[in-house]
């Protein structure tokens, strides 16, 4: 990191709790500027969490690939981080579907959320993106109050019971149903779903991106 950077990264950390599950289904990825794979003069850091469901297969795949896909995007080189994030997430979704369609004989029951924080330390720009109900939280120092930090949640959960999210899911070819009183993504009928549409899944286009400062 350069002393001329707008932001200074003092420290980072991560932790996981498996709980009562047999296996750890969640993943995280921290890529500091010196390890970020994009060829750029700016110092960029990448942070992401992946909340796996059904198994750790999707979370594991995404945690190993998403930051590399993002670094390869031409939009990133132009500084259009929101467009780069959308494209990288859509590409990861396509790669996952291709893998499942090529290698799986049984229906895939694995999935994952993602919450990403991309920081350009050189310019002082923070971009967040999420799919699902994982979140990015920002803590800001506020010297005018007795509390050391002002806490803000920068992301909004994508839940199928929300009308706008339900409409987005159906528009992308998915379906919504209630199981045990809980609104969930449903199983497409024969002739519907990603296979029938040539591999395009309902999560192919993330809907939440925010850029601060």
Short mmCIF file of C-alpha atoms in Angstrom, two decimals:
data_model
loop_
_atom_site.label_atom_id
_atom_site.label_comp_id
_atom_site.label_asym_id
_atom_site.label_seq_id
_atom_site.Cartn_x
_atom_site.Cartn_y
_atom_site.Cartn_z
CA UNK A 1 0.00 0.00 0.00
CA UNK A 2 1.15 3.50 -0.80
CA UNK A 3 1.23 6.43 1.60
CA UNK A 4 -0.70 8.38 -1.04
CA UNK A 5 -3.70 6.03 -0.82
CA UNK A 6 -6.97 7.63 0.27
CA UNK A 7 -7.61 4.75 2.69
CA UNK A 8 -5.24 2.75 4.87
CA UNK A 9 -5.95 -0.89 5.69
CA UNK A 10 -4.71 -1.43 9.23
CA UNK A 11 -5.86 -4.97 9.94
CA UNK A 12 -8.19 -7.71 8.73
CA UNK A 13 -9.63 -10.85 10.27
CA UNK A 14 -12.18 -13.61 9.79
CA UNK A 15 -13.89 -16.28 11.87
CA UNK A 16 -16.24 -19.21 11.36
CA UNK A 17 -18.60 -21.23 13.54
CA UNK A 18 -19.81 -24.61 12.32
CA UNK A 19 -22.52 -25.04 14.92
CA UNK A 20 -24.33 -28.38 15.01
CA UNK A 21 -23.87 -29.20 11.32
CA UNK A 22 -21.83 -32.24 10.32
CA UNK A 23 -19.75 -30.17 7.91
CA UNK A 24 -18.76 -26.54 7.53
CA UNK A 25 -20.81 -25.36 4.55
CA UNK A 26 -19.71 -21.72 4.63
CA UNK A 27 -16.63 -20.12 3.13
CA UNK A 28 -14.93 -16.73 3.11
CA UNK A 29 -12.25 -15.11 0.98
CA UNK A 30 -9.87 -12.27 1.83
CA UNK A 31 -7.59 -10.97 -0.92
CA UNK A 32 -5.28 -8.15 0.12
CA UNK A 33 -3.94 -5.63 -2.43
CA UNK A 34 -0.59 -7.37 -2.91
CA UNK A 35 -2.44 -10.60 -3.81
CA UNK A 36 -5.30 -9.16 -5.88
CA UNK A 37 -4.87 -10.74 -9.34
CA UNK A 38 -5.91 -7.77 -11.50
CA UNK A 39 -3.28 -5.76 -13.35
CA UNK A 40 -4.00 -2.27 -12.04
CA UNK A 41 -2.05 0.61 -10.58
CA UNK A 42 -4.60 0.97 -7.78
CA UNK A 43 -4.48 -0.97 -4.52
CA UNK A 44 -7.62 -3.10 -4.39
CA UNK A 45 -8.77 -5.39 -1.58
CA UNK A 46 -11.51 -8.03 -1.86
CA UNK A 47 -13.59 -9.49 0.97
CA UNK A 48 -16.44 -12.00 0.59
CA UNK A 49 -18.53 -14.42 2.63
CA UNK A 50 -20.41 -17.38 1.18
CA UNK A 51 -23.21 -18.93 3.24
CA UNK A 52 -23.56 -22.44 1.84
CA UNK A 53 -26.86 -24.33 1.83
CA UNK A 54 -27.32 -28.07 1.32
CA UNK A 55 -23.57 -28.58 1.18
CA UNK A 56 -20.39 -26.56 0.80
CA UNK A 57 -20.02 -27.32 -2.93
CA UNK A 58 -21.33 -24.01 -4.32
CA UNK A 59 -19.78 -21.87 -1.58
CA UNK A 60 -16.43 -23.60 -2.11
CA UNK A 61 -16.51 -23.13 -5.88
CA UNK A 62 -17.50 -19.47 -5.63
CA UNK A 63 -14.92 -18.68 -2.96
CA UNK A 64 -12.15 -20.07 -5.18
CA UNK A 65 -13.27 -18.40 -8.40
CA UNK A 66 -15.27 -15.18 -7.95
CA UNK A 67 -12.33 -12.87 -7.14
CA UNK A 68 -10.38 -14.22 -10.12
CA UNK A 69 -13.35 -13.75 -12.45
CA UNK A 70 -13.76 -10.21 -11.14
CA UNK A 71 -10.09 -9.41 -11.69
CA UNK A 72 -10.36 -10.51 -15.34
CA UNK A 73 -13.26 -8.19 -16.15
CA UNK A 74 -12.46 -5.25 -18.49
CA UNK A 75 -15.02 -3.19 -16.55
CA UNK A 76 -12.75 -3.42 -13.51
CA UNK A 77 -9.88 -1.90 -15.46
CA UNK A 78 -12.16 1.02 -16.40
CA UNK A 79 -13.17 1.56 -12.78
CA UNK A 80 -16.78 0.44 -13.34
CA UNK A 81 -16.80 -1.85 -10.33
CA UNK A 82 -20.56 -2.39 -10.18
CA UNK A 83 -20.67 -3.62 -13.79
CA UNK A 84 -17.60 -5.79 -13.18
CA UNK A 85 -19.25 -7.35 -10.13
CA UNK A 86 -22.47 -8.10 -11.99
CA UNK A 87 -20.57 -9.71 -14.84
CA UNK A 88 -18.35 -11.77 -12.52
CA UNK A 89 -21.31 -13.05 -10.51
CA UNK A 90 -23.20 -13.96 -13.69
CA UNK A 91 -20.12 -15.79 -15.01
CA UNK A 92 -19.70 -17.72 -11.75
CA UNK A 93 -23.38 -18.69 -11.91
CA UNK A 94 -22.90 -19.94 -15.47
CA UNK A 95 -19.79 -21.93 -14.56
CA UNK A 96 -21.57 -23.58 -11.66
CA UNK A 97 -24.57 -24.54 -13.78
CA UNK A 98 -22.29 -25.90 -16.51
CA UNK A 99 -20.44 -28.01 -13.95
CA UNK A 100 -23.63 -29.42 -12.46
CA UNK A 101 -25.17 -30.13 -15.85
CA UNK A 102 -21.99 -31.85 -17.06
CA UNK A 103 -21.08 -33.83 -13.94
CA UNK A 104 -24.27 -34.45 -11.96
CA UNK A 105 -26.75 -37.24 -12.63
CA UNK A 106 -28.87 -36.27 -9.62
CA UNK A 107 -30.57 -32.90 -9.08
CA UNK A 108 -28.26 -30.38 -7.40
CA UNK A 109 -29.41 -29.35 -3.93
CA UNK A 110 -26.48 -27.12 -3.02
CA UNK A 111 -26.49 -23.33 -3.04
CA UNK A 112 -24.90 -20.30 -1.45
CA UNK A 113 -25.42 -16.66 -0.68
CA UNK A 114 -22.65 -14.15 -1.28
CA UNK A 115 -21.79 -10.77 0.19
CA UNK A 116 -18.84 -8.95 -1.37
CA UNK A 117 -16.92 -5.86 -0.35
CA UNK A 118 -14.44 -4.41 -2.85
CA UNK A 119 -12.26 -1.54 -1.65
CA UNK A 120 -10.09 0.64 -3.85
CA UNK A 121 -7.71 2.01 -1.25
CA UNK A 122 -6.07 4.34 -3.75
CA UNK A 123 -9.26 6.23 -4.64
CA UNK A 124 -11.17 5.62 -1.41
CA UNK A 125 -14.04 3.82 -3.14
CA UNK A 126 -16.06 1.05 -1.49
CA UNK A 127 -18.40 -1.15 -3.54
CA UNK A 128 -20.63 -3.83 -2.02
CA UNK A 129 -22.75 -6.49 -3.67
CA UNK A 130 -24.88 -9.33 -2.36
CA UNK A 131 -27.07 -12.22 -3.37
CA UNK A 132 -29.30 -13.79 -0.74
CA UNK A 133 -29.44 -12.80 2.92
CA UNK A 134 -25.78 -12.31 3.82
CA UNK A 135 -24.83 -8.74 4.62
CA UNK A 136 -22.08 -6.13 4.63
CA UNK A 137 -21.95 -3.94 7.74
CA UNK A 138 -20.13 -0.60 7.93
CA UNK A 139 -18.94 0.80 11.27
CA UNK A 140 -18.01 4.51 11.22
CA UNK A 141 -16.36 6.48 13.99
CA UNK A 142 -18.53 9.32 15.24
CA UNK A 143 -16.56 11.72 17.47
CA UNK A 144 -19.68 13.77 18.23
CA UNK A 145 -21.38 11.03 20.28
CA UNK A 146 -20.48 8.86 23.25
CA UNK A 147 -20.65 5.78 21.06
CA UNK A 148 -17.44 4.84 19.24
CA UNK A 149 -19.12 3.71 16.03
CA UNK A 150 -22.14 4.40 13.88
CA UNK A 151 -23.34 1.09 12.43
CA UNK A 152 -24.96 0.83 9.00
CA UNK A 153 -26.06 -2.21 7.01
CA UNK A 154 -25.15 -1.59 3.38
CA UNK A 155 -27.02 -4.51 1.83
CA UNK A 156 -30.62 -5.67 1.58
CA UNK A 157 -31.67 -9.30 1.90
CA UNK A 158 -33.15 -11.01 -1.14
CA UNK A 159 -36.04 -12.96 0.35
CA UNK A 160 -38.69 -14.69 -1.79
CA UNK A 161 -41.57 -13.40 0.37
CA UNK A 162 -40.77 -9.82 -0.72
CA UNK A 163 -43.01 -9.05 -3.75
CA UNK A 164 -40.27 -7.39 -5.81
CA UNK A 165 -37.87 -10.28 -5.18
CA UNK A 166 -40.59 -12.84 -5.94
CA UNK A 167 -41.26 -11.11 -9.25
CA UNK A 168 -37.53 -11.10 -10.08
CA UNK A 169 -37.23 -14.83 -9.33
CA UNK A 170 -40.19 -15.70 -11.55
CA UNK A 171 -38.98 -13.40 -14.34
CA UNK A 172 -35.64 -15.26 -14.30
CA UNK A 173 -37.42 -18.60 -14.64
CA UNK A 174 -37.56 -19.66 -11.00
CA UNK A 175 -40.57 -20.41 -8.85
CA UNK A 176 -41.62 -19.66 -5.29
CA UNK A 177 -43.50 -21.98 -2.95
CA UNK A 178 -44.28 -22.35 0.73
CA UNK A 179 -42.85 -25.25 2.72
CA UNK A 180 -43.69 -25.62 6.41
CA UNK A 181 -45.10 -22.11 6.35
CA UNK A 182 -41.87 -20.59 5.02
CA UNK A 183 -41.61 -19.00 1.58
CA UNK A 184 -38.77 -20.61 -0.36
CA UNK A 185 -37.44 -21.06 -3.86
CA UNK A 186 -39.32 -23.98 -5.38
CA UNK A 187 -38.38 -26.83 -7.67
CA UNK A 188 -39.11 -26.07 -11.37
CA UNK A 189 -41.44 -28.44 -13.17
CA UNK A 190 -40.42 -30.62 -16.11
CA UNK A 191 -39.55 -28.42 -19.09
CA UNK A 192 -38.85 -25.40 -16.88
CA UNK A 193 -35.86 -24.14 -14.96
CA UNK A 194 -32.18 -23.62 -15.86
CA UNK A 195 -31.79 -26.75 -18.01
CA UNK A 196 -34.77 -25.81 -20.20
CA UNK A 197 -33.40 -22.26 -20.62
CA UNK A 198 -29.93 -23.41 -21.60
CA UNK A 199 -28.35 -22.97 -18.19
CA UNK A 200 -29.53 -19.54 -17.07
CA UNK A 201 -30.48 -19.61 -13.41
CA UNK A 202 -32.68 -17.26 -11.37
CA UNK A 203 -29.63 -15.90 -9.55
CA UNK A 204 -27.72 -14.99 -12.69
CA UNK A 205 -28.23 -11.25 -12.31
CA UNK A 206 -27.66 -9.76 -8.85
CA UNK A 207 -29.90 -6.84 -8.00
CA UNK A 208 -28.05 -5.05 -5.21
CA UNK A 209 -24.95 -2.92 -5.73
CA UNK A 210 -23.90 0.13 -3.77
CA UNK A 211 -20.93 2.44 -4.14
CA UNK A 212 -20.00 4.78 -1.29
CA UNK A 213 -17.87 7.92 -1.33
#
